[in-house]
mmCIF file of C-alpha atoms in Angstrom:
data_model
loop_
_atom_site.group_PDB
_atom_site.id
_atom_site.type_symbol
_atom_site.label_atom_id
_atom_site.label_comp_id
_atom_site.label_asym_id
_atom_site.label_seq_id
_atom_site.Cartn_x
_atom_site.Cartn_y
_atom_site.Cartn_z
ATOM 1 C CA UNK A 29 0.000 0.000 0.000
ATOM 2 C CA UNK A 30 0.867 3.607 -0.361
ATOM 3 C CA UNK A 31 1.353 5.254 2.656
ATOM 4 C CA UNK A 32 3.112 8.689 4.482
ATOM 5 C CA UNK A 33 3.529 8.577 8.090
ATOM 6 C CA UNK A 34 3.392 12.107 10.293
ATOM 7 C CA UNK A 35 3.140 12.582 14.107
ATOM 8 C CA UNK A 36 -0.155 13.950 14.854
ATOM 9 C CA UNK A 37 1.010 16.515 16.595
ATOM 10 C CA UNK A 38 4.068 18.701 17.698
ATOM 11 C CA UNK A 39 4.083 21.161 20.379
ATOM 12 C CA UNK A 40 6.997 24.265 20.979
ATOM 13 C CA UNK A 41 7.495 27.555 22.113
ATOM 14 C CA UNK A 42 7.323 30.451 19.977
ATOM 15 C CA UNK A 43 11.195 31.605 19.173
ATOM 16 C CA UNK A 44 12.099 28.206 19.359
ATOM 17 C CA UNK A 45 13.006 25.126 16.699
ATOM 18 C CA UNK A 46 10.914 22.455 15.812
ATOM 19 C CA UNK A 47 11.116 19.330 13.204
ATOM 20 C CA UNK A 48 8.016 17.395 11.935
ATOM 21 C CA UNK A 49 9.376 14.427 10.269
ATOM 22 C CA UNK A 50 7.789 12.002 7.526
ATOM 23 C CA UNK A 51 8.616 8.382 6.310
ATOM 24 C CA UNK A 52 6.593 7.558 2.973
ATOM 25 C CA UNK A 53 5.928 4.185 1.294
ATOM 26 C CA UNK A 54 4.545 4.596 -1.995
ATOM 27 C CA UNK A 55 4.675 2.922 -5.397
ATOM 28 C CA UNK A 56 6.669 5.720 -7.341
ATOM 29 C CA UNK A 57 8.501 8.605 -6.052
ATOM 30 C CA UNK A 58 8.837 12.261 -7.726
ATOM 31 C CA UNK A 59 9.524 14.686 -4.758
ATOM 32 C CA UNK A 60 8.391 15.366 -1.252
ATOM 33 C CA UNK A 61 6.549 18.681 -0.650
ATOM 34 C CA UNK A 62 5.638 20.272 2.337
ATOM 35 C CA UNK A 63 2.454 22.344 2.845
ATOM 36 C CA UNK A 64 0.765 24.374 5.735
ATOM 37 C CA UNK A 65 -2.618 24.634 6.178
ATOM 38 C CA UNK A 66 -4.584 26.977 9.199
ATOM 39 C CA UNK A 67 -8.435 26.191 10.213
ATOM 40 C CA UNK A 68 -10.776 26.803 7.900
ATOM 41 C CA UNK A 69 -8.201 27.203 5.205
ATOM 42 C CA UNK A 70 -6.774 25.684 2.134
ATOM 43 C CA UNK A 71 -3.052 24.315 1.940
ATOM 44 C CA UNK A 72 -0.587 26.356 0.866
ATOM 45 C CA UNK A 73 2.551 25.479 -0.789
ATOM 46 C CA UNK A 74 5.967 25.961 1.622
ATOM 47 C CA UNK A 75 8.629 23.309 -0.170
ATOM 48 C CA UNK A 76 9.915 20.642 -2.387
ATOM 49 C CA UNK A 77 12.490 18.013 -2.524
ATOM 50 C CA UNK A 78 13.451 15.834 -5.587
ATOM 51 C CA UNK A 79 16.776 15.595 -4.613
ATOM 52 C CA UNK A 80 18.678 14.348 -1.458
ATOM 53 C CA UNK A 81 19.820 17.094 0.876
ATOM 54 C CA UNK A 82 18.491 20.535 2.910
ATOM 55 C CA UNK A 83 16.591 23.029 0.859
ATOM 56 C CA UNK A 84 16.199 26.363 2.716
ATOM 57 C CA UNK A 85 13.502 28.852 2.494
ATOM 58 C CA UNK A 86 13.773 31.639 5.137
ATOM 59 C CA UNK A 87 12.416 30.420 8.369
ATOM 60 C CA UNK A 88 11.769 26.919 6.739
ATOM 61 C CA UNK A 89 13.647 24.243 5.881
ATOM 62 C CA UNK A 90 13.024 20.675 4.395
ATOM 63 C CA UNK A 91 15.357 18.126 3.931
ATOM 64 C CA UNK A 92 15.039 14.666 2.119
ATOM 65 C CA UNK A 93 16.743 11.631 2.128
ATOM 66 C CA UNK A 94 15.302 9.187 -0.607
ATOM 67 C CA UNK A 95 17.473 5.782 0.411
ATOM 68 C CA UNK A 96 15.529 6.396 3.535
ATOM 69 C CA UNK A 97 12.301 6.687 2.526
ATOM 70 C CA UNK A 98 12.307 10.339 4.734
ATOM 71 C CA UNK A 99 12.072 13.875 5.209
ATOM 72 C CA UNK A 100 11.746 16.556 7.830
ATOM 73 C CA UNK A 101 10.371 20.168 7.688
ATOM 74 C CA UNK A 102 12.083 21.919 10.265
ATOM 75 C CA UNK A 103 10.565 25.741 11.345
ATOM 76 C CA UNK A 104 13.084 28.042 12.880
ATOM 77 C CA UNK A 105 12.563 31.175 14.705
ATOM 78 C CA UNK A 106 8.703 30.074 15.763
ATOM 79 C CA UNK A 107 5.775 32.476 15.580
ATOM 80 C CA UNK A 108 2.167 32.242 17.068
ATOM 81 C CA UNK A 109 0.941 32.498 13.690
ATOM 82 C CA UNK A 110 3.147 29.155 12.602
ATOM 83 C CA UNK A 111 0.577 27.387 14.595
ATOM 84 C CA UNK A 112 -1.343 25.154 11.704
ATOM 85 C CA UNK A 113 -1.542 21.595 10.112
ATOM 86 C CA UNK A 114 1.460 20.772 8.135
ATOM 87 C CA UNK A 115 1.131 17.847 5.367
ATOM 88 C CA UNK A 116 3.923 16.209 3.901
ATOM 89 C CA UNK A 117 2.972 14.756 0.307
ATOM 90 C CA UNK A 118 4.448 12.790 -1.975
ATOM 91 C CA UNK A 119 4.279 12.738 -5.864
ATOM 92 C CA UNK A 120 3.467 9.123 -7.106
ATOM 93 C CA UNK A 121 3.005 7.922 -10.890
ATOM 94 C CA UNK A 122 1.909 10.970 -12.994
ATOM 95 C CA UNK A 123 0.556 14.095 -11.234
ATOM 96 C CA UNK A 124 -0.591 12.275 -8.053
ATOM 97 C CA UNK A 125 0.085 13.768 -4.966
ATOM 98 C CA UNK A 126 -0.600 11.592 -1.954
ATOM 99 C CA UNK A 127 -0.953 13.292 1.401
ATOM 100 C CA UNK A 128 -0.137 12.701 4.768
ATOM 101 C CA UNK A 129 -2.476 12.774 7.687
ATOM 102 C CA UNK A 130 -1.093 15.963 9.000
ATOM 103 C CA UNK A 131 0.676 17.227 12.029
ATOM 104 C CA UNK A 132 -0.963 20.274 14.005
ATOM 105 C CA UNK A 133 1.475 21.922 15.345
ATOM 106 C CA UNK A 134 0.468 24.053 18.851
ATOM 107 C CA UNK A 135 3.106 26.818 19.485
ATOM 108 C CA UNK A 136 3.368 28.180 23.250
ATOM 109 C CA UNK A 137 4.037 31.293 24.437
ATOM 110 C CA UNK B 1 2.434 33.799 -8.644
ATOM 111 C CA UNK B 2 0.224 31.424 -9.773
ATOM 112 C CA UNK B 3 -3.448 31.755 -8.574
ATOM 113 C CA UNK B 4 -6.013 29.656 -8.337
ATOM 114 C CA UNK B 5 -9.506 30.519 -7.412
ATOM 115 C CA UNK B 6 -12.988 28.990 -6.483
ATOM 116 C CA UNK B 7 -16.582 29.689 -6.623
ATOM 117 C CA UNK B 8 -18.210 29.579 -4.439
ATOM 118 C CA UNK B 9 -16.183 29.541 -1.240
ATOM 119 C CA UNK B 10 -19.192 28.652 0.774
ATOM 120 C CA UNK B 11 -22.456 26.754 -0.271
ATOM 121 C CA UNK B 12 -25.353 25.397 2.037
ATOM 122 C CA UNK B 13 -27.857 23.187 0.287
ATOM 123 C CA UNK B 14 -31.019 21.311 0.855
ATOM 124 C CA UNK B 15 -30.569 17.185 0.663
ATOM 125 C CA UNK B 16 -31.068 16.178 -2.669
ATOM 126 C CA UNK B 17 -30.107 19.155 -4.793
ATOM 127 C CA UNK B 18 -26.853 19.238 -6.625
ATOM 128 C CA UNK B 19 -24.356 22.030 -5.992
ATOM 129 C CA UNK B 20 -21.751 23.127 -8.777
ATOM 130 C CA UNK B 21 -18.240 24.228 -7.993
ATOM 131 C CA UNK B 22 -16.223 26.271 -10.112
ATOM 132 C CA UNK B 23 -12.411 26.093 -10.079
ATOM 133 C CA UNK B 24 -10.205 28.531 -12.338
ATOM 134 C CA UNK B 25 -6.794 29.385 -12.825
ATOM 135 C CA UNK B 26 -6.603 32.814 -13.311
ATOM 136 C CA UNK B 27 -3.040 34.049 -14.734
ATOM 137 C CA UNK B 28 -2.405 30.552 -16.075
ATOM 138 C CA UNK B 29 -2.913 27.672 -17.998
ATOM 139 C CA UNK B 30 -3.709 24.458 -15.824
ATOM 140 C CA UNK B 31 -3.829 21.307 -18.843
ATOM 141 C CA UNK B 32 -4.606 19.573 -14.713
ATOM 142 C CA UNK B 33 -6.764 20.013 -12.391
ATOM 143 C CA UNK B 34 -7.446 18.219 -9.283
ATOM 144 C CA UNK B 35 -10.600 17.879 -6.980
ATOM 145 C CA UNK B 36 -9.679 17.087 -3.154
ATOM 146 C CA UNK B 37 -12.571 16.634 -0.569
ATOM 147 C CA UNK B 38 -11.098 16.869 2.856
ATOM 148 C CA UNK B 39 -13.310 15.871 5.995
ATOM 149 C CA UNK B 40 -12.563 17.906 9.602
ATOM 150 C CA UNK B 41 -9.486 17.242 11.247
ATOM 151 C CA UNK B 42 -8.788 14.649 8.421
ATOM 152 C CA UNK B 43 -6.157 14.823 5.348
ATOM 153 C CA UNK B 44 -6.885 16.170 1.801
ATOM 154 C CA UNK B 45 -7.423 12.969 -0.582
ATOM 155 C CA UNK B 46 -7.775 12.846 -3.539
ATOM 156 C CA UNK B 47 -10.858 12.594 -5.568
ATOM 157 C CA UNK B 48 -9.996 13.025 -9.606
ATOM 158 C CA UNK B 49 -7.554 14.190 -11.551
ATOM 159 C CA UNK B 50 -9.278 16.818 -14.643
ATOM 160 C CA UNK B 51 -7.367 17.144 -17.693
ATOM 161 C CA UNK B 52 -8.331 19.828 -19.986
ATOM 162 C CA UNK B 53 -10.510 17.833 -22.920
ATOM 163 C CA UNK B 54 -10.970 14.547 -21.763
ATOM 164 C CA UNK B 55 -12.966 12.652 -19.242
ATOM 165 C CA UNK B 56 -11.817 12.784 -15.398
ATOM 166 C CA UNK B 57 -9.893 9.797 -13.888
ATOM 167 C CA UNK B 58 -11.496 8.731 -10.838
ATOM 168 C CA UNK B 59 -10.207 7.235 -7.360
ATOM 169 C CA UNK B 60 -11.154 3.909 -6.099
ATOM 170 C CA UNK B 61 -14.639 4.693 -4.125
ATOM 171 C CA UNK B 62 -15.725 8.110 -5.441
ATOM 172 C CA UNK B 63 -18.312 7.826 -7.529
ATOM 173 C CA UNK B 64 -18.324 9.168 -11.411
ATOM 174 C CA UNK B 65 -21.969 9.807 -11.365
ATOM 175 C CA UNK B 66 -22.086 11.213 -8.224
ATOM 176 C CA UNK B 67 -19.251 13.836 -9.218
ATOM 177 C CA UNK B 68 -19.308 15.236 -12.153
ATOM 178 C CA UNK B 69 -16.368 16.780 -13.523
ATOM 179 C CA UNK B 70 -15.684 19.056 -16.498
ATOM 180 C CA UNK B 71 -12.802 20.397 -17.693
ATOM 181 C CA UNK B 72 -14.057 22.500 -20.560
ATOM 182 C CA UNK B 73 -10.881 24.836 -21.375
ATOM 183 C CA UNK B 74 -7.595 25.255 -19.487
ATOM 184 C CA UNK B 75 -8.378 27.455 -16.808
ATOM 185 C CA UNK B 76 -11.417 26.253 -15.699
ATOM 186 C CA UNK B 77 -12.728 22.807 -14.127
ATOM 187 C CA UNK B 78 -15.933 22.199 -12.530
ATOM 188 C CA UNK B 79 -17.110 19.973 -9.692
ATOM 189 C CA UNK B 80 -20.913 18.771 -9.693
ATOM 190 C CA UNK B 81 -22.184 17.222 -6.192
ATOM 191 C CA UNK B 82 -25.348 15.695 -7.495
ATOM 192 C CA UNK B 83 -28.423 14.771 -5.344
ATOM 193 C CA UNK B 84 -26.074 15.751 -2.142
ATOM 194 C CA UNK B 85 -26.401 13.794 1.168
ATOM 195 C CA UNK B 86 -25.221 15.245 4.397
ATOM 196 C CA UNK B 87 -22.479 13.032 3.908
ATOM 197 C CA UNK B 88 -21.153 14.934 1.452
ATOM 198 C CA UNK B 89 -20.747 17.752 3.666
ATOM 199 C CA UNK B 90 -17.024 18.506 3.118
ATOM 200 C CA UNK B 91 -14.224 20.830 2.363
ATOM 201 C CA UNK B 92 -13.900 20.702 -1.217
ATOM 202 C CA UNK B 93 -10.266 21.608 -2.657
ATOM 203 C CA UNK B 94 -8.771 21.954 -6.364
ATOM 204 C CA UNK B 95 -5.671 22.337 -7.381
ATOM 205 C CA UNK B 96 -4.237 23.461 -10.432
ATOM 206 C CA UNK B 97 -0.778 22.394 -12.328
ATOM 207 C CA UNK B 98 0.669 24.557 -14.809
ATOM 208 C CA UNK B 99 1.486 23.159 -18.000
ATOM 209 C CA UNK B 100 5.593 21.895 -17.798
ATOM 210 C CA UNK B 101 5.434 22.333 -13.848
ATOM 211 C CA UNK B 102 5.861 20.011 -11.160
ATOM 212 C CA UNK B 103 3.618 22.464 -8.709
ATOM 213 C CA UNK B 104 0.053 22.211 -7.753
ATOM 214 C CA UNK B 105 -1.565 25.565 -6.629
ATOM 215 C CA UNK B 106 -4.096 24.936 -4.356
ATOM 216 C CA UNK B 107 -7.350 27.059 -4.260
ATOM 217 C CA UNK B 108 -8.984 28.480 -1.221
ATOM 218 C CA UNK B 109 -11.560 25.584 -1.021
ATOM 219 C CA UNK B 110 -15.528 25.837 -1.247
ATOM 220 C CA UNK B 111 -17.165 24.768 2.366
ATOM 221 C CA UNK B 112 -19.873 22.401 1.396
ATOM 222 C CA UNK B 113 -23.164 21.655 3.982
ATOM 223 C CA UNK B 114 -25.818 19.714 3.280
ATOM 224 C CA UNK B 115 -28.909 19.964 5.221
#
């Protein structure tokens, strides 16, 4: 079967570092992407990996490590308004993303 | 940046009607689209994949007659719920890929209740 695995959720302290990681198991394999999505909202795009190694984006980075099977999307310098669901996805055969469950991260004061 | 809009964003029907949602790409050309129904607290999955000109391709469970989909040019794809249930109650997500892109750009999703 085709699956991504996420913890459900993640909780840290605004300012601080966090790392939501994902394992996948799926049939083909063309790049991990990260998204965020807040209540009531739709995703929105943050990152993608086709390739091994860190890929930086500000505040976010995701790193991927295909022999593995994993990634991680790790969210530096925290802020209240990081506080959301964030879905790793895969892209299978074709166009065909496959999502993860999701991990809601809670930030702390 | 690529955007990608829907109508309507929010739609409360009677059991038994069907509801039509609109999906367009507005500053580009999407040859595929893609319908996502996501329940609360649950993950986005996937429903069909539109290409511009042909018939849908369907996931295993969701029903072609139930939702129809037309993709009748390349920025716009349409999502039918027909004779809805309260089941079908749902966020309701496309997503758009650009012709020789890797990226889907998600629209802001149409909040479906049926009474």
């Amino acid at each position: 079967g085709q699956s991504l695995e996420q913890p459900s959720e993640v909780t840290a302290v605004e300012g601080a570092i966090v790392q939501i990681n994902c394992t996948y198991q799926t049939s083909g394999f063309y790049g991990l992407s990260w998204y965020q999505q807040h209540d009531g909202g739709a995703p929105t795009f943050l990152s993608y990996n086709a390739l091994d190694g860190l890929e930086e984006t500000g505040r976010f980075s995701s790193f991927l490590s295909r022999s593995d099977s994993y990634g991680y999307l790790l969210l530096q310098e925290l802020q209240m308004k990081d506080s959301a669901s964030y879905f790793c996805a895969v892209r299978d055969r074709g166009d065909k993303i496959i999502f993860g469950k999701g991990t809601r991260l809670h930030i702390l004061p | 940046g690529a955007v990608v809009s829907q109508h309507p964003s929010r739609v409360i029907c009677k059991s038994g009607t069907s509801v039509k949602i609109e999906c367009r790409s507005l500053d580009f050309q999407a040859t595929t689209m893609f319908w996502y129904r996501q329940f609360p607290k649950q993950s986005l999955m996937l429903m069909a994949t539109s290409n511009e000109g042909s018939k849908a391709t369907y996931e295993q469970g969701v029903e072609k007659d139930k939702f129809l989909i037309n993709h009748a040019s390349l920025t716009l794809s349409t999502l039918t719920v027909t004779s809805a249930h309260p089941e079908d109650s749902s966020f309701y997500i496309c997503s758009a890929r650009s012709t020789g892109s890797d990226t889907q750009y998600f629209g802001p999703g149409t909040r479906l209740t049926v009474l």
